[in-house]
Amino acid sequence: MELSPEGVRHFSRREFGGGLLARVSWPILVGLICLFVLMAPWLTWRGIAWSQSQAYDQLTAAGRDRLKLYGTALHSELEKSRNIPLVLASDPLLVAFLAAPATPDDPRKEAQAAALDRRLQALNEALGSSALYLLDTRGLTLAASNWAEGAGSFVGQNFDFRPYFLAAMEGRPGRYFALGTTSNLPGYYLAMPVRQGERIVGAVVVKTAMDELEHGWSGGGEKVFVTDRHGIVFLTNVPGWRFGSLAPLEPGVRQRIQASRQYGDAALAPLGLVLGSRLASLGGRSYVMVSQSLADGEGWTLHVLLDVEAAEARARDFGLLMVAGAALAVLVIGFFIHRARLVHRHTRELEQRVVERTAALVDSNHRLQAEVVERQRAEDEVKAKQAELVQATKLAALGQMSAGMAHEVNQPLAAIRSFADNAVTLLGLGRPEQVRDNLAEIAGLTERMARITGQLKQFARKSSGAAEPIALGAVVDGALSLLAGRLRGEDVDVRWAPPPDDLKVWGDDVRLQQVLINVIRNALDAMRKAAPRRLTISLAVDETTVRLDVADNGPGIPDEAMPFVFDPFFTTKPAGEGMGLGLSISEGILRELGGRLTAANAAGGGAVFSLSLRRAEAS
Ligand code: ADP
């Protein structure tokens, strides 16, 4: 398998999600953190200021809502008392009573006043107001709801100094908040002129206590107060604030107010409230102040003061929380950047390792391929060497056989010579018949010599290598005739019954003959000391295989030599006689032909070499 670093490069493109984060370098990261640390105080301050401003806005909005609520309550409270003097002012009984000039000790008049006292008392109780009373044009109280309260009774009191009386005498409704001169209790006075026709005959006044209203304001938790046109607090849910002033009063104003006894003996001292652009402060505390002037009163303003301490604390907490959140975010981002960098580095290392591994694999693959080529070359070389060896051993065998061969050739040559000599003599004697016989003998002998040299030529030639069906009998005959000189010289009893010509095996006659010559020569070597010498060549044939056994009556193969006889260069022969290559080459040839060469010792003594060959179909 061919491996290439391409695959690795492809893999490296598979970036992790934090690729961008991983590219943030350390200096930038550290710079960002330093910047954040340096900016933290400013950020905290901005964060707190922003959330404070938000808190003030919220408080202001809440204050407006409160104002609306308190304003409505105050309005309805004033509204409630407004109608009472209006209705009473048009009461005929009352008008008549005021219109009639008062005469001292007039019993009728006294009875009328007493009746009015009771009526006003009943009405006052029914309406829930503080006091209800009638003044004549001089400001003298003629009848009052509190007639029965002794020293607390308004009857006989003169209120001509009260602005509400003066307003009524001028024909206008008089509205007024003041401290009661008799009761010393604060209240809202509303006076209506009583007319007979066009003439003003007196005034009817209702005083409404505001303590319940004030009490109602206490539940809200904020400071609520109403100031008059001079900035003097007259209604408030803060104990001690009543009749304090928002700003120092001018001496003239103070004198006038004190003269009117509107607020009794109150010092009308400033509350000490300092008004800022956004907040008001008093006694070290800060407030959001929301104010609204009221339509009902004359220059009245309703104020609500909301303490900012809790809101400021919340804002501070929120600001700190924001900064803590930002710090956490920086840490988290830092952590993620750090992690992404780690992952990135890890991936790089992994990729590097994969690249290195792949390179090593590629390298070893190349080496392996080179080795395969080298092996192939070596194998080819071995094959070539083997072929050369085969040829060399063949030629060596030929050399060894040459003495026998010379004898084989010399014998017919000598015979030819004597036949030729005789033929010359016979010609001289005029016996042509015998000369012809001699010439025929000579022809026969040359034919025999041609056969011998033909066998030699065939043995020496190089094999074609291809297996083909060949007649096994002819191969054995050829081998025997090549060795005929030695066989005869050593007086060997050859036992061989040639098979029919159509018994064929897959093989190559040159190489098979070489194997047979090797095996037979070994047998002859082994039988040197045997007497008599017997070489038995036999066949065992079945459907697919032909086995040729070559047996001798030599000493057999020693047990210790048996495992090695087919090994190259194994020989038991003296130096110069054997190279130990014959059997190994022969075994290789048979294997190549799809057969087998095996060695064994026969039960009756001697060695048996068996050539197993594939049987070829008889043609
Ligand atoms: P070489 O004949 O050159 O020694 P071979 O490979 O032909 O080489 O034989 C190897 C050895 O096998 C011989 O040296 C011999 O010891 C043994 N051998 C071969 N044939 C026979 C046989 N017929 N009887 C006994 N030993 C044999």
XYZ file of C-alpha atoms and ligand atoms in Angstrom:
646
model
C 0.000 0.000 0.000
C 1.358 3.358 -0.976
C 1.160 5.873 1.832
C 1.586 9.541 1.276
C 1.656 12.553 3.574
C -1.220 13.974 1.527
C -3.727 12.212 3.753
C -2.109 13.797 6.736
C -2.281 17.260 5.262
C -5.949 16.662 4.623
C -6.402 15.596 8.232
C -4.684 18.750 9.449
C -7.320 20.902 7.789
C -9.817 19.487 10.264
C -9.389 22.402 12.629
C -10.995 22.352 16.014
C -13.702 24.906 16.876
C -11.223 26.995 18.836
C -9.001 27.639 15.819
C -9.466 31.401 16.035
C -9.110 31.470 19.809
C -5.976 29.351 19.563
C -4.418 31.983 17.322
C -4.657 34.604 20.083
C -1.058 34.896 21.180
C 0.016 35.079 24.804
C 1.108 38.733 24.677
C -2.340 39.723 23.381
C -4.049 37.618 26.026
C -1.900 39.010 28.830
C -2.378 42.513 27.374
C -6.140 42.071 27.413
C -6.120 40.896 31.015
C -3.821 43.800 32.069
C -6.056 46.250 30.252
C -9.048 44.830 32.039
C -7.274 44.987 35.411
C -6.255 48.621 34.768
C -9.726 49.531 33.632
C -11.462 47.665 36.446
C -11.723 50.709 38.834
C -13.040 52.922 36.050
C -15.410 50.167 34.925
C -16.595 49.701 38.500
C -17.151 53.421 38.899
C -19.002 53.655 35.573
C -21.005 50.550 36.362
C -22.045 51.881 39.758
C -22.801 55.359 38.373
C -24.875 53.865 35.603
C -26.840 51.596 37.884
C -27.249 54.492 40.383
C -28.647 56.676 37.661
C -30.974 53.835 36.714
C -31.986 53.482 40.365
C -32.675 57.254 40.652
C -34.790 57.113 37.524
C -36.737 54.246 38.989
C -37.118 56.067 42.306
C -38.272 59.216 40.506
C -40.850 57.222 38.592
C -41.977 55.554 41.805
C -42.113 59.017 43.463
C -44.331 60.327 40.663
C -46.700 57.440 41.187
C -46.720 58.164 44.905
C -47.339 61.848 44.259
C -50.314 61.007 42.132
C -51.669 58.730 44.807
C -51.166 61.175 47.682
C -52.380 64.102 45.588
C -55.581 62.237 44.800
C -56.116 61.334 48.460
C -55.577 64.960 49.517
C -57.850 66.208 46.792
C -60.673 63.906 47.781
C -60.212 64.861 51.425
C -60.518 68.578 50.569
C -63.344 67.888 48.172
C -65.264 66.183 50.944
C -65.253 69.299 53.106
C -65.792 71.687 50.230
C -69.482 71.012 49.776
C -70.456 71.399 53.420
C -70.128 75.214 53.717
C -71.511 75.576 50.239
C -74.743 73.792 51.195
C -74.950 75.479 54.593
C -74.427 78.924 53.079
C -77.664 78.611 51.212
C -79.646 77.296 54.201
C -82.540 79.854 54.718
C -82.568 79.312 58.450
C -78.942 80.128 58.716
C -79.200 83.069 56.349
C -82.088 84.498 58.316
C -80.234 84.002 61.575
C -77.187 85.840 60.342
C -79.194 88.515 58.551
C -81.158 89.528 61.673
C -79.229 92.114 63.650
C -78.167 90.750 66.934
C -79.588 92.278 69.995
C -78.103 91.439 73.320
C -80.082 89.085 75.505
C -82.676 88.417 72.890
C -84.110 85.079 74.101
C -85.436 84.286 70.669
C -82.063 84.832 69.173
C -80.411 82.718 71.847
C -82.802 79.898 71.220
C -82.055 80.140 67.516
C -78.298 80.074 68.246
C -78.687 77.075 70.519
C -80.690 75.271 67.831
C -78.028 76.100 65.268
C -75.293 74.916 67.650
C -76.956 71.515 67.890
C -77.569 71.330 64.206
C -73.943 72.149 63.432
C -72.824 69.644 66.065
C -74.964 66.895 64.526
C -73.796 67.783 61.041
C -70.150 67.903 62.151
C -70.408 64.471 63.705
C -72.155 63.104 60.662
C -69.556 64.544 58.253
C -66.520 63.675 60.370
C -65.084 67.203 60.200
C -63.250 68.874 63.129
C -65.490 71.845 63.556
C -68.315 73.645 61.854
C -69.168 77.216 62.822
C -70.854 80.461 61.829
C -69.245 83.864 61.873
C -71.001 87.177 61.549
C -69.611 90.017 59.473
C -67.384 91.076 62.362
C -65.707 87.703 62.582
C -67.545 86.730 65.772
C -68.569 83.100 66.147
C -72.323 82.936 66.659
C -72.775 79.194 66.590
C -70.357 76.282 66.507
C -70.435 72.494 66.490
C -68.157 72.478 69.518
C -70.425 74.784 71.544
C -70.545 72.222 74.362
C -66.770 71.837 74.813
C -66.437 74.680 77.315
C -63.010 76.271 76.815
C -62.672 74.495 73.500
C -65.862 76.088 72.165
C -65.516 78.579 69.338
C -68.725 80.375 70.314
C -67.987 83.984 71.121
C -64.473 83.778 69.579
C -63.507 86.343 67.020
C -61.687 85.166 63.910
C -61.589 88.412 61.994
C -57.783 88.075 61.671
C -58.026 84.831 59.776
C -57.478 85.226 56.070
C -60.307 82.754 55.312
C -62.728 85.163 57.080
C -61.396 88.120 55.173
C -61.719 86.222 51.887
C -65.321 85.282 52.707
C -66.130 88.883 53.530
C -64.788 89.786 50.113
C -67.212 87.308 48.603
C -64.657 84.571 47.835
C -64.311 81.133 49.327
C -61.459 81.238 51.847
C -59.098 78.344 52.033
C -56.526 78.102 54.722
C -54.432 75.652 56.633
C -53.636 76.696 60.116
C -53.128 75.717 63.674
C -56.328 76.174 65.634
C -55.981 79.124 67.975
C -58.328 77.556 70.467
C -57.674 73.866 69.928
C -54.026 74.256 68.936
C -54.723 71.431 66.476
C -53.850 71.877 62.813
C -56.620 71.824 60.330
C -57.854 72.940 56.977
C -60.291 75.811 57.141
C -62.739 76.443 54.386
C -65.024 79.475 54.656
C -67.946 80.428 52.393
C -69.660 83.799 52.478
C -73.356 83.630 53.481
C -75.421 86.023 51.422
C -78.856 87.470 51.695
C -79.427 88.631 48.227
C -76.300 90.559 47.315
C -75.415 91.336 50.887
C -72.870 89.273 52.744
C -74.284 88.550 56.134
C -71.638 86.290 57.534
C -69.585 83.201 56.811
C -69.872 79.501 57.422
C -66.572 77.731 58.156
C -65.624 74.062 58.224
C -62.388 72.905 59.786
C -61.102 69.509 58.651
C -58.390 67.686 60.563
C -55.719 66.168 58.346
C -54.223 63.794 60.913
C -55.889 60.761 59.373
C -54.597 61.697 55.953
C -51.133 62.168 57.379
C -51.439 58.906 59.169
C -52.296 57.257 55.831
C -49.047 58.576 54.353
C -46.917 56.905 56.973
C -47.307 53.433 55.529
C -45.369 54.193 52.327
C -41.952 54.473 53.934
C -41.141 57.747 52.204
C -41.315 61.267 53.494
C -44.420 63.114 52.268
C -45.158 66.757 52.925
C -47.136 69.690 51.618
C -45.721 73.215 51.633
C -47.616 76.455 51.327
C -46.706 79.224 48.967
C -43.918 80.334 51.336
C -42.400 76.895 51.419
C -43.621 76.144 54.930
C -44.448 72.521 55.625
C -47.940 72.207 57.067
C -48.892 68.643 56.235
C -46.361 65.869 56.662
C -45.858 62.313 57.788
C -42.490 63.233 59.314
C -42.782 64.084 63.020
C -41.081 67.391 63.739
C -41.186 68.686 60.202
C -44.463 70.512 60.587
C -44.038 74.275 60.242
C -40.434 73.935 59.194
C -39.534 75.761 56.002
C -37.808 74.539 52.873
C -35.759 77.726 52.644
C -35.103 80.500 55.204
C -38.022 82.941 55.242
C -37.656 86.631 54.624
C -38.185 88.553 57.898
C -41.256 90.410 56.534
C -42.952 87.220 55.493
C -42.210 85.566 58.814
C -43.713 88.520 60.710
C -46.842 88.497 58.609
C -47.401 84.825 59.109
C -46.756 85.037 62.803
C -49.144 87.964 63.067
C -51.873 85.941 61.370
C -51.215 83.215 63.935
C -51.668 80.807 61.082
C -49.079 78.459 62.504
C -49.374 79.548 66.133
C -46.054 80.242 67.761
C -44.041 78.019 65.413
C -40.491 79.252 64.772
C -40.760 78.461 61.048
C -37.113 77.425 61.060
C -35.553 75.949 57.926
C -35.549 72.135 57.761
C -31.976 72.174 56.465
C -32.901 70.324 53.272
C -30.203 70.932 50.653
C -31.458 70.642 47.102
C -28.982 69.307 44.531
C -29.412 68.801 40.810
C -30.577 65.223 41.192
C -30.789 64.585 44.918
C -31.802 66.398 48.047
C -29.869 65.776 51.246
C -30.766 66.184 54.844
C -28.929 65.123 57.955
C -26.331 63.156 55.996
C -28.923 61.201 53.998
C -29.789 61.618 50.363
C -33.195 61.563 48.792
C -34.814 61.698 45.416
C -37.342 64.531 45.713
C -40.408 64.669 43.545
C -42.733 67.637 43.824
C -46.010 68.688 42.299
C -47.999 71.874 42.855
C -51.599 71.295 43.787
C -54.561 72.895 42.061
C -56.692 72.853 45.178
C -54.674 74.979 47.528
C -53.281 78.375 47.042
C -49.666 77.834 46.067
C -49.579 74.437 47.766
C -46.968 71.918 46.684
C -46.917 68.232 47.468
C -43.472 66.693 47.920
C -42.274 63.135 48.237
C -38.755 62.310 49.448
C -37.503 58.829 48.707
C -34.446 57.586 50.528
C -31.807 56.483 48.036
C -29.700 54.504 50.473
C -31.213 51.097 49.703
C -31.277 51.829 45.979
C -27.676 53.044 46.117
C -26.620 49.928 47.953
C -28.399 47.846 45.339
C -26.725 49.871 42.579
C -23.344 49.392 44.231
C -23.967 45.687 44.533
C -25.122 45.583 40.951
C -22.086 47.549 39.771
C -19.753 45.269 41.711
C -21.640 42.283 40.366
C -21.210 43.651 36.860
C -17.482 44.035 37.382
C -17.280 40.598 38.973
C -19.229 39.261 35.985
C -16.849 40.999 33.595
C -13.855 39.608 35.527
C -15.417 36.177 35.382
C -16.050 36.614 31.668
C -12.400 37.601 31.162
C -11.312 34.553 33.149
C -13.684 32.285 31.221
C -12.502 33.725 27.904
C -8.911 33.363 29.103
C -9.631 29.785 30.097
C -11.184 29.012 26.725
C -8.308 30.645 24.886
C -5.874 28.657 27.000
C -7.787 25.449 26.352
C -8.081 26.142 22.643
C -4.332 26.774 22.511
C -3.665 23.505 24.354
C -5.979 21.585 22.024
C -4.375 23.323 19.059
C -0.878 22.436 20.236
C -1.945 18.884 20.956
C -3.463 18.584 17.496
C -0.297 19.999 15.952
C 1.810 17.487 17.872
C -0.496 14.653 16.852
C -0.359 15.774 13.246
C 3.404 16.044 13.470
C 3.577 12.532 14.879
C 1.275 11.220 12.161
C 3.410 12.961 9.530
C 6.569 11.465 11.022
C 5.003 8.014 11.286
C 3.720 8.221 7.753
C 7.097 9.368 6.516
C 8.717 6.440 8.374
C 6.143 4.074 6.869
C 6.704 5.504 3.407
C 10.415 5.127 3.942
C 10.205 1.534 5.125
C 7.789 0.801 2.290
C 10.326 2.083 -0.171
C 13.022 0.042 1.520
C 10.779 -3.019 1.361
C 10.142 -2.470 -2.318
C 13.862 -2.081 -2.918
C 14.439 -5.270 -0.946
C 11.833 -7.119 -2.996
C 13.562 -5.965 -6.174
C 16.940 -6.972 -4.734
C 15.582 -10.403 -3.708
C 14.118 -10.880 -7.146
C 17.452 -9.968 -8.668
C 19.287 -12.285 -6.276
C 16.820 -15.075 -7.051
C 17.322 -14.547 -10.765
C 21.043 -14.585 -10.168
C 20.774 -17.796 -8.141
C 18.673 -19.329 -10.918
C 21.232 -18.323 -13.495
C 24.021 -19.654 -11.283
C 22.044 -22.839 -10.764
C 21.630 -23.238 -14.521
C 25.326 -22.642 -14.909
C 26.046 -25.186 -12.186
C 23.763 -27.730 -13.831
C 25.641 -27.208 -17.017
C 28.982 -27.311 -15.228
C 28.184 -30.557 -13.380
C 26.931 -31.988 -16.644
C 30.179 -31.118 -18.371
C 32.118 -32.406 -15.351
C 30.198 -35.682 -15.616
C 30.953 -35.676 -19.321
C 34.655 -35.245 -18.538
C 34.525 -38.127 -16.109
C 32.701 -40.207 -18.632
C 35.148 -39.375 -21.452
C 37.523 -42.278 -20.672
C 34.650 -44.731 -21.041
C 33.539 -42.842 -24.107
C 36.986 -43.125 -25.689
C 36.877 -46.838 -25.113
C 33.373 -46.968 -26.612
C 34.573 -45.117 -29.714
C 37.958 -46.856 -29.935
C 36.456 -50.300 -30.029
C 34.407 -49.739 -33.243
C 37.265 -47.706 -34.655
C 39.672 -50.673 -34.186
C 37.063 -53.014 -35.684
C 36.568 -50.665 -38.646
C 40.276 -50.601 -39.157
C 40.631 -54.394 -39.151
C 37.545 -54.738 -41.433
C 39.097 -52.221 -43.827
C 42.491 -53.983 -43.716
C 40.825 -57.313 -44.382
C 38.789 -55.771 -47.231
C 42.020 -54.637 -48.955
C 43.497 -58.177 -48.642
C 40.248 -59.777 -49.863
C 40.158 -57.413 -52.906
C 43.682 -58.661 -53.764
C 42.446 -62.208 -53.497
C 39.537 -61.371 -55.770
C 36.889 -62.141 -53.241
C 34.509 -59.206 -53.728
C 31.673 -60.952 -51.867
C 33.566 -60.899 -48.606
C 34.739 -57.329 -49.282
C 31.074 -56.252 -49.435
C 30.366 -58.018 -46.120
C 33.311 -56.208 -44.514
C 32.063 -52.829 -45.854
C 28.604 -53.583 -44.476
C 30.165 -54.276 -41.052
C 32.056 -50.958 -41.299
C 28.824 -49.099 -42.086
C 27.125 -50.762 -39.089
C 30.003 -49.756 -36.800
C 29.989 -46.100 -37.928
C 26.274 -46.031 -37.266
C 26.938 -47.246 -33.715
C 29.589 -44.506 -33.288
C 27.189 -41.872 -34.598
C 24.638 -43.015 -31.970
C 27.182 -42.645 -29.179
C 28.250 -39.157 -30.239
C 24.565 -38.198 -30.751
C 23.832 -39.232 -27.107
C 26.785 -37.167 -25.937
C 25.628 -34.158 -27.921
C 22.150 -34.421 -26.467
C 23.474 -34.679 -22.906
C 25.671 -31.662 -23.335
C 23.072 -29.372 -24.811
C 21.200 -26.879 -22.633
C 17.644 -27.734 -21.724
C 14.730 -25.764 -23.174
C 13.191 -25.863 -19.720
C 9.577 -26.470 -20.773
C 7.842 -29.653 -19.620
C 6.264 -31.832 -22.307
C 5.038 -35.430 -22.533
C 8.094 -37.599 -23.068
C 8.629 -41.368 -23.286
C 10.282 -42.384 -19.998
C 11.661 -45.656 -21.435
C 13.736 -43.793 -24.035
C 15.208 -41.483 -21.355
C 16.316 -44.495 -19.263
C 17.730 -46.186 -22.387
C 19.654 -43.023 -23.303
C 21.134 -42.705 -19.794
C 22.126 -46.385 -19.747
C 23.763 -46.159 -23.162
C 25.733 -43.055 -22.078
C 26.993 -44.997 -19.086
C 27.319 -48.250 -21.068
C 31.155 -48.184 -21.032
C 31.297 -47.897 -17.225
C 28.523 -50.429 -16.701
C 30.301 -52.967 -18.835
C 33.751 -52.090 -17.431
C 32.556 -52.581 -13.852
C 30.624 -55.683 -14.754
C 27.302 -54.388 -13.467
C 24.236 -56.558 -13.811
C 21.620 -54.081 -15.095
C 18.052 -55.190 -14.611
C 15.741 -53.044 -16.621
C 12.531 -53.986 -18.426
C 11.668 -51.029 -20.741
C 8.002 -50.076 -20.673
C 5.826 -49.577 -23.779
C 6.758 -46.411 -25.748
C 3.385 -44.789 -25.007
C 4.072 -44.536 -21.254
C 4.718 -40.836 -21.081
C 5.420 -38.398 -18.253
C 5.521 -34.609 -17.997
C 9.135 -33.686 -18.288
C 12.098 -32.542 -20.307
C 14.266 -35.412 -21.658
C 17.598 -33.598 -21.254
C 17.050 -32.744 -17.602
C 15.440 -36.090 -16.746
C 18.372 -37.881 -18.336
C 20.722 -35.744 -16.266
C 18.882 -36.772 -13.063
C 19.033 -40.443 -14.061
C 22.744 -40.246 -14.881
C 23.392 -38.610 -11.465
C 21.448 -41.288 -9.617
C 22.966 -44.213 -11.607
C 26.513 -42.861 -11.227
C 25.963 -42.535 -7.448
C 24.732 -46.171 -7.426
C 27.804 -47.268 -9.380
C 30.033 -45.315 -6.909
C 28.261 -46.987 -3.977
C 28.667 -50.468 -5.491
C 32.409 -50.215 -6.033
C 33.120 -52.771 -3.337
C 30.070 -54.937 -3.993
C 30.280 -58.295 -5.760
C 28.332 -59.043 -7.799
C 27.105 -55.532 -8.676
C 23.392 -55.235 -9.422
C 21.474 -52.191 -10.646
C 17.686 -52.621 -10.718
C 15.541 -50.032 -12.507
C 11.811 -50.613 -12.053
C 8.547 -48.775 -12.692
C 5.392 -48.388 -10.600
C 2.552 -46.833 -12.564
C -0.864 -45.612 -11.456
C -3.514 -43.288 -12.929
C -1.662 -40.045 -12.318
C 1.898 -40.893 -11.319
C 4.813 -42.862 -12.670
C 7.487 -43.838 -10.161
C 10.912 -44.938 -11.352
C 12.979 -46.718 -8.675
C 16.752 -47.028 -9.094
C 18.077 -49.590 -6.591
C 21.650 -50.808 -6.037
C 23.186 -53.403 -3.777
C 25.743 -51.099 -2.245
C 26.025 -50.355 1.515
C 22.969 -48.040 1.504
C 22.846 -44.496 2.902
C 24.096 -44.221 6.509
C 21.353 -43.040 8.928
C 23.323 -39.953 9.967
C 23.724 -38.942 6.286
C 20.083 -39.555 5.337
C 18.723 -36.068 6.370
C 21.441 -34.285 4.370
C 21.820 -36.171 1.079
C 19.761 -33.559 -0.826
C 21.629 -30.620 0.733
C 23.947 -28.802 -1.627
C 27.638 -29.585 -1.118
C 26.911 -32.603 1.073
C 29.198 -35.395 0.056
C 30.839 -38.386 1.656
C 33.187 -38.846 -1.278
C 36.923 -38.004 -1.168
C 37.982 -34.574 -2.432
C 38.096 -34.389 -6.196
C 35.501 -37.147 -6.638
C 32.288 -35.475 -5.531
C 31.032 -31.914 -5.244
C 27.847 -32.804 -3.312
C 25.695 -31.051 -5.874
C 24.294 -33.976 -7.920
C 21.329 -34.885 -5.676
C 20.441 -31.293 -4.767
C 20.342 -30.311 -8.468
C 18.402 -33.467 -9.335
C 15.868 -32.856 -6.581
C 15.403 -29.255 -7.821
C 14.870 -30.447 -11.413
C 12.187 -32.937 -10.365
C 10.436 -30.321 -8.223
C 10.390 -27.943 -11.181
C 8.855 -30.658 -13.325
C 6.097 -31.125 -10.727
C 7.550 -34.354 -9.388
C 9.653 -35.537 -6.441
C 12.979 -37.235 -5.756
C 13.192 -39.329 -2.564
C 15.882 -41.549 -1.042
C 15.488 -44.651 1.088
C 17.356 -47.829 2.051
C 15.906 -51.104 0.752
C 14.954 -53.757 3.267
C 17.394 -56.236 1.696
C 20.260 -53.705 1.684
C 21.324 -51.037 -0.784
C 19.850 -47.637 -1.533
C 16.729 -46.886 -3.571
C 16.242 -43.505 -5.271
C 12.662 -42.908 -6.471
C 11.746 -40.410 -9.207
C 8.013 -39.628 -8.977
C 6.670 -37.947 -12.122
C 3.302 -36.724 -13.323
C 1.859 -39.098 -15.818
C 0.996 -37.585 -19.206
C -2.008 -38.906 -21.192
C -0.971 -41.588 -23.689
C -1.356 -40.014 -27.134
P 28.313 -36.585 -4.776
O 27.926 -37.709 -5.550
O 29.151 -35.549 -5.480
O 28.833 -36.853 -3.379
P 25.532 -36.316 -4.539
O 24.643 -35.125 -4.153
O 25.224 -36.928 -5.773
O 26.979 -35.752 -4.472
O 25.471 -37.329 -3.380
C 25.550 -36.930 -2.070
C 25.870 -38.102 -1.151
O 24.785 -38.998 -1.054
C 26.971 -38.944 -1.563
O 28.268 -38.421 -1.210
C 26.699 -40.227 -0.789
O 27.194 -40.163 0.509
C 25.216 -40.287 -0.786
N 24.704 -41.234 -1.804
C 24.195 -40.883 -3.004
N 23.759 -41.985 -3.651
C 24.016 -43.032 -2.867
C 23.818 -44.465 -3.015
N 23.290 -45.034 -4.114
N 24.210 -45.248 -1.974
C 24.772 -44.714 -0.858
N 24.995 -43.394 -0.661
C 24.614 -42.576 -1.677
